[in-house]
Amino acid sequence: EVQLVESGGGLVQPGGSLRLSCAASGFTVSNNYMTWIRQAPGKGLEWVSTLYSSGNTYYADSVKGRFTISRDNSKNTLFLQMHSLRAEDTAVYYCARGNCSGSSCNPADYWGQGALVTVSS
Amino acid sequence: QSALTQPRSVSGSPRQPVTISCTGTSSDVGFYDYVSWYQQHPGKAPKLMIYDVSKRPSEIPDRFSGSKSGNTASLTISGLQAEDEADYYCCSYAGSYTWIFGGGTKLTVL
């Protein structure tokens, strides 16, 4: 059974840093397309970043240069390192496994339960 | 890059059909057949309902269907049930390895 469990959320001051973790089970992170998607309180979903199995990474313009997606193959875990946090980064951050192969692609077929990040002084 | 456009709310009676639209541009919805739909109940994580415009994961009931015409994708639920009341989001590949979501639609079952 595919499971994704996020951790590391919390309250951080503007300009601060935080690292989210996403522990995966039931599949191998390094063999899959992994995504972070966030949802500000009462708002819609926003794609944040993708890590391909190849190791290539991509980011939304809103987080480029501040956030870094990575993985630890030995721990089968995905990370999102966030720096220079702003109030507008306040959101529930979801880790998701995507599925892109051949002529089929979607960024998130399995989702974690989410981790709340609050940026406030 | 603006979000895809969805109606803020739709409603329907049990056993009746309802359609949610998702309008993008010729650079996303209109160009790629990588449109997906997600259902989100309050306080829960989203759930994949439709991918690649019209494909359904095996566990999703066949009363959920997807389609696309030009720059607009649609999710149709035939035979509404009470448990279908939720928020629905569309998502499209937007090129350059990026994705764009719709603003979300609140579905109310009357």
Tab-separated table of C-alpha atoms in Angstrom:
chain	number	residue	atom	x	y	z
A	1	GLU	CA	0.000	0.000	0.000
A	2	VAL	CA	1.323	3.413	-0.978
A	3	GLN	CA	1.682	5.775	1.980
A	4	LEU	CA	3.162	9.241	2.323
A	5	VAL	CA	3.662	10.857	5.721
A	6	GLU	CA	4.802	14.465	5.991
A	7	SER	CA	6.499	15.976	9.007
A	8	GLY	CA	8.446	19.093	9.933
A	9	GLY	CA	5.737	21.708	9.704
A	10	GLY	CA	5.337	24.426	12.280
A	11	LEU	CA	5.520	28.113	13.084
A	12	VAL	CA	8.458	30.085	11.699
A	13	GLN	CA	9.247	33.784	11.583
A	14	PRO	CA	9.438	35.684	8.295
A	15	GLY	CA	12.862	35.216	6.781
A	16	GLY	CA	13.316	31.910	8.573
A	17	SER	CA	13.885	28.396	7.304
A	18	LEU	CA	12.142	25.062	7.655
A	19	ARG	CA	12.598	21.579	6.212
A	20	LEU	CA	9.671	19.332	5.438
A	21	SER	CA	10.070	15.568	5.208
A	22	CYS	CA	7.866	13.046	3.461
A	23	ALA	CA	8.439	9.420	4.401
A	24	ALA	CA	7.229	7.045	1.732
A	25	SER	CA	6.270	3.384	1.924
A	26	GLY	CA	4.883	0.930	-0.583
A	27	PHE	CA	7.054	2.257	-3.406
A	28	THR	CA	10.537	3.626	-4.041
A	29	VAL	CA	10.871	7.414	-4.065
A	30	SER	CA	13.962	7.409	-6.269
A	31	ASN	CA	12.110	5.521	-9.027
A	32	ASN	CA	9.190	7.923	-9.103
A	33	TYR	CA	8.098	11.438	-9.987
A	34	MET	CA	7.595	13.293	-6.690
A	35	THR	CA	5.776	16.571	-6.129
A	36	TRP	CA	5.116	19.156	-3.446
A	37	ILE	CA	1.783	20.975	-3.657
A	38	ARG	CA	0.565	23.564	-1.177
A	39	GLN	CA	-2.744	25.021	-0.112
A	40	ALA	CA	-2.999	28.343	1.695
A	41	PRO	CA	-5.754	28.513	4.342
A	42	GLY	CA	-9.136	28.625	2.634
A	43	LYS	CA	-7.515	28.769	-0.801
A	44	GLY	CA	-6.879	26.492	-3.746
A	45	LEU	CA	-4.041	24.172	-4.617
A	46	GLU	CA	-0.700	25.420	-5.949
A	47	TRP	CA	2.046	23.300	-7.504
A	48	VAL	CA	5.350	24.026	-5.769
A	49	SER	CA	8.057	21.667	-7.017
A	50	THR	CA	8.800	18.376	-8.766
A	51	LEU	CA	11.678	15.946	-8.522
A	52	TYR	CA	12.035	13.482	-11.368
A	53	SER	CA	13.520	10.036	-10.944
A	54	SER	CA	16.392	11.324	-13.073
A	55	GLY	CA	17.194	13.839	-10.345
A	56	ASN	CA	16.024	16.855	-12.333
A	57	THR	CA	14.165	19.424	-10.262
A	58	TYR	CA	11.636	22.105	-11.148
A	59	TYR	CA	10.041	24.916	-9.168
A	60	ALA	CA	7.175	27.358	-9.319
A	61	ASP	CA	8.345	30.918	-9.903
A	62	SER	CA	6.953	31.876	-6.487
A	63	VAL	CA	9.494	29.675	-4.688
A	64	LYS	CA	12.398	29.474	-7.132
A	65	GLY	CA	15.692	30.298	-5.470
A	66	ARG	CA	14.229	29.866	-1.969
A	67	PHE	CA	13.015	26.248	-1.894
A	68	THR	CA	14.953	23.065	-2.681
A	69	ILE	CA	13.443	19.644	-3.304
A	70	SER	CA	15.584	16.591	-2.643
A	71	ARG	CA	15.442	12.956	-1.562
A	72	ASP	CA	17.315	10.503	0.618
A	73	ASN	CA	17.261	7.151	-1.147
A	74	SER	CA	18.448	5.245	1.908
A	75	LYS	CA	15.490	6.558	3.914
A	76	ASN	CA	13.009	6.530	1.011
A	77	THR	CA	12.158	10.086	1.969
A	78	LEU	CA	11.430	13.283	0.067
A	79	PHE	CA	12.348	16.707	1.432
A	80	LEU	CA	11.488	20.330	0.854
A	81	GLN	CA	14.000	22.782	2.265
A	82	MET	CA	12.479	26.238	2.555
A	83	HIS	CA	14.477	29.430	3.107
A	84	SER	CA	13.603	33.138	3.269
A	85	LEU	CA	10.054	32.276	4.202
A	86	ARG	CA	7.319	34.847	3.717
A	87	ALA	CA	3.828	35.219	5.116
A	88	GLU	CA	2.441	34.164	1.743
A	89	ASP	CA	4.186	30.794	2.092
A	90	THR	CA	1.771	29.930	4.918
A	91	ALA	CA	-0.024	26.804	3.753
A	92	VAL	CA	-0.571	23.109	4.172
A	93	TYR	CA	2.177	21.430	2.181
A	94	TYR	CA	1.305	18.116	0.574
A	95	CYS	CA	3.790	15.570	-0.652
A	96	ALA	CA	2.550	13.534	-3.598
A	97	ARG	CA	3.689	10.781	-5.894
A	98	GLY	CA	3.137	11.559	-9.541
A	99	ASN	CA	2.956	9.238	-12.458
A	100	CYS	CA	4.531	10.260	-15.740
A	101	SER	CA	5.416	7.626	-18.295
A	102	GLY	CA	4.928	7.400	-22.015
A	103	SER	CA	1.899	9.417	-23.061
A	104	SER	CA	0.432	9.624	-19.564
A	105	CYS	CA	1.229	12.147	-16.872
A	106	ASN	CA	-0.303	13.485	-13.698
A	107	PRO	CA	1.515	15.194	-10.854
A	108	ALA	CA	-0.215	13.496	-7.944
A	109	ASP	CA	-1.894	10.093	-7.843
A	110	TYR	CA	-1.152	9.546	-4.154
A	111	TRP	CA	-1.073	12.277	-1.514
A	112	GLY	CA	0.172	12.600	2.032
A	113	GLN	CA	-1.980	14.084	4.775
A	114	GLY	CA	-0.185	17.420	4.642
A	115	ALA	CA	2.006	19.505	6.958
A	116	LEU	CA	1.010	22.991	8.059
A	117	VAL	CA	3.622	25.712	7.736
A	118	THR	CA	2.793	29.041	9.344
A	119	VAL	CA	5.023	32.024	8.674
A	120	SER	CA	4.329	34.734	11.196
A	121	SER	CA	6.073	36.948	13.712
B	1	GLN	CA	0.649	32.475	-14.972
B	2	SER	CA	-2.961	32.709	-13.721
B	3	ALA	CA	-4.861	29.792	-12.286
B	4	LEU	CA	-7.236	27.859	-14.494
B	5	THR	CA	-10.777	29.205	-14.274
B	6	GLN	CA	-13.423	27.150	-12.520
B	7	PRO	CA	-16.885	28.160	-11.286
B	8	ARG	CA	-16.730	28.886	-7.564
B	9	SER	CA	-19.727	26.687	-6.876
B	10	VAL	CA	-22.132	24.280	-8.521
B	11	SER	CA	-25.011	22.295	-7.130
B	12	GLY	CA	-27.244	19.444	-8.098
B	13	SER	CA	-29.841	17.059	-6.757
B	14	PRO	CA	-29.166	13.422	-5.959
B	15	ARG	CA	-29.158	11.139	-8.997
B	16	GLN	CA	-28.892	14.157	-11.322
B	17	PRO	CA	-25.823	14.962	-13.448
B	18	VAL	CA	-23.560	17.919	-12.839
B	19	THR	CA	-20.636	19.289	-14.850
B	20	ILE	CA	-17.731	21.391	-13.624
B	21	SER	CA	-15.767	23.361	-16.195
B	22	CYS	CA	-12.096	24.293	-16.186
B	23	THR	CA	-10.911	26.924	-18.644
B	24	GLY	CA	-7.303	27.520	-19.460
B	25	THR	CA	-5.406	28.703	-22.499
B	26	SER	CA	-3.870	27.320	-25.662
B	27	SER	CA	-0.631	26.969	-23.671
B	28	ASP	CA	-1.974	24.557	-21.080
B	29	VAL	CA	-5.405	22.897	-21.258
B	30	GLY	CA	-5.708	23.504	-24.978
B	31	PHE	CA	-2.252	22.186	-25.840
B	32	TYR	CA	-1.675	19.206	-23.546
B	33	ASP	CA	-3.831	16.170	-22.799
B	34	TYR	CA	-2.545	16.126	-19.235
B	35	VAL	CA	-5.577	17.410	-17.368
B	36	SER	CA	-6.401	15.862	-14.026
B	37	TRP	CA	-9.184	16.365	-11.498
B	38	TYR	CA	-9.002	16.106	-7.716
B	39	GLN	CA	-11.700	15.784	-5.083
B	40	GLN	CA	-11.120	17.249	-1.642
B	41	HIS	CA	-13.360	16.785	1.359
B	42	PRO	CA	-13.021	19.288	4.242
B	43	GLY	CA	-9.874	18.747	6.247
B	44	LYS	CA	-8.691	15.934	3.979
B	45	ALA	CA	-6.006	15.549	1.348
B	46	PRO	CA	-7.071	15.758	-2.290
B	47	LYS	CA	-7.813	12.546	-4.179
B	48	LEU	CA	-7.173	11.868	-7.843
B	49	MET	CA	-10.428	11.322	-9.738
B	50	ILE	CA	-9.485	11.767	-13.409
B	51	TYR	CA	-6.147	11.984	-15.232
B	52	ASP	CA	-5.060	12.420	-18.838
B	53	VAL	CA	-8.341	14.304	-19.489
B	54	SER	CA	-10.617	11.277	-19.294
B	55	LYS	CA	-8.923	8.306	-17.610
B	56	ARG	CA	-10.172	7.027	-14.269
B	57	PRO	CA	-8.087	5.300	-11.598
B	58	SER	CA	-9.510	1.831	-11.051
B	59	GLU	CA	-11.059	2.647	-7.685
B	60	ILE	CA	-13.038	5.660	-8.953
B	61	PRO	CA	-16.702	4.984	-9.842
B	62	ASP	CA	-17.580	5.232	-13.526
B	63	ARG	CA	-20.115	7.965	-12.829
B	64	PHE	CA	-17.113	10.304	-12.837
B	65	SER	CA	-15.953	11.217	-16.329
B	66	GLY	CA	-13.737	13.820	-17.925
B	67	SER	CA	-13.541	15.483	-21.307
B	68	LYS	CA	-11.937	18.401	-23.096
B	69	SER	CA	-12.869	20.751	-25.899
B	70	GLY	CA	-10.440	23.433	-26.953
B	71	ASN	CA	-9.163	25.300	-23.919
B	72	THR	CA	-11.879	23.965	-21.594
B	73	ALA	CA	-11.871	20.697	-19.699
B	74	SER	CA	-14.895	19.322	-17.911
B	75	LEU	CA	-15.647	16.914	-15.098
B	76	THR	CA	-19.068	15.309	-15.191
B	77	ILE	CA	-20.636	13.406	-12.356
B	78	SER	CA	-23.635	11.429	-13.489
B	79	GLY	CA	-26.003	10.388	-10.741
B	80	LEU	CA	-24.905	12.618	-7.881
B	81	GLN	CA	-24.577	11.070	-4.447
B	82	ALA	CA	-24.384	12.774	-1.087
B	83	GLU	CA	-20.746	11.768	-0.635
B	84	ASP	CA	-19.807	13.640	-3.816
B	85	GLU	CA	-20.240	16.932	-1.968
B	86	ALA	CA	-16.699	18.309	-1.868
B	87	ASP	CA	-14.307	20.747	-3.505
B	88	TYR	CA	-13.036	19.821	-6.947
B	89	TYR	CA	-9.836	21.071	-8.555
B	90	CYS	CA	-8.620	20.732	-12.102
B	91	CYS	CA	-4.944	20.698	-12.974
B	92	SER	CA	-3.116	20.973	-16.280
B	93	TYR	CA	0.445	20.594	-17.453
B	94	ALA	CA	1.603	24.049	-18.517
B	95	GLY	CA	4.856	23.247	-20.255
B	96	SER	CA	8.433	23.686	-19.073
B	97	TYR	CA	7.850	20.995	-16.425
B	98	THR	CA	5.280	23.114	-14.570
B	99	TRP	CA	1.695	22.487	-13.513
B	100	ILE	CA	-1.209	24.844	-12.961
B	101	PHE	CA	-4.328	24.300	-10.880
B	102	GLY	CA	-7.797	25.734	-11.074
B	103	GLY	CA	-9.202	27.855	-8.268
B	104	GLY	CA	-11.527	25.076	-7.153
B	105	THR	CA	-15.267	24.458	-7.295
B	106	LYS	CA	-17.470	23.734	-4.308
B	107	LEU	CA	-20.037	21.078	-5.206
B	108	THR	CA	-23.193	21.049	-3.132
B	109	VAL	CA	-25.621	18.138	-3.268
B	110	LEU	CA	-29.068	19.554	-2.628
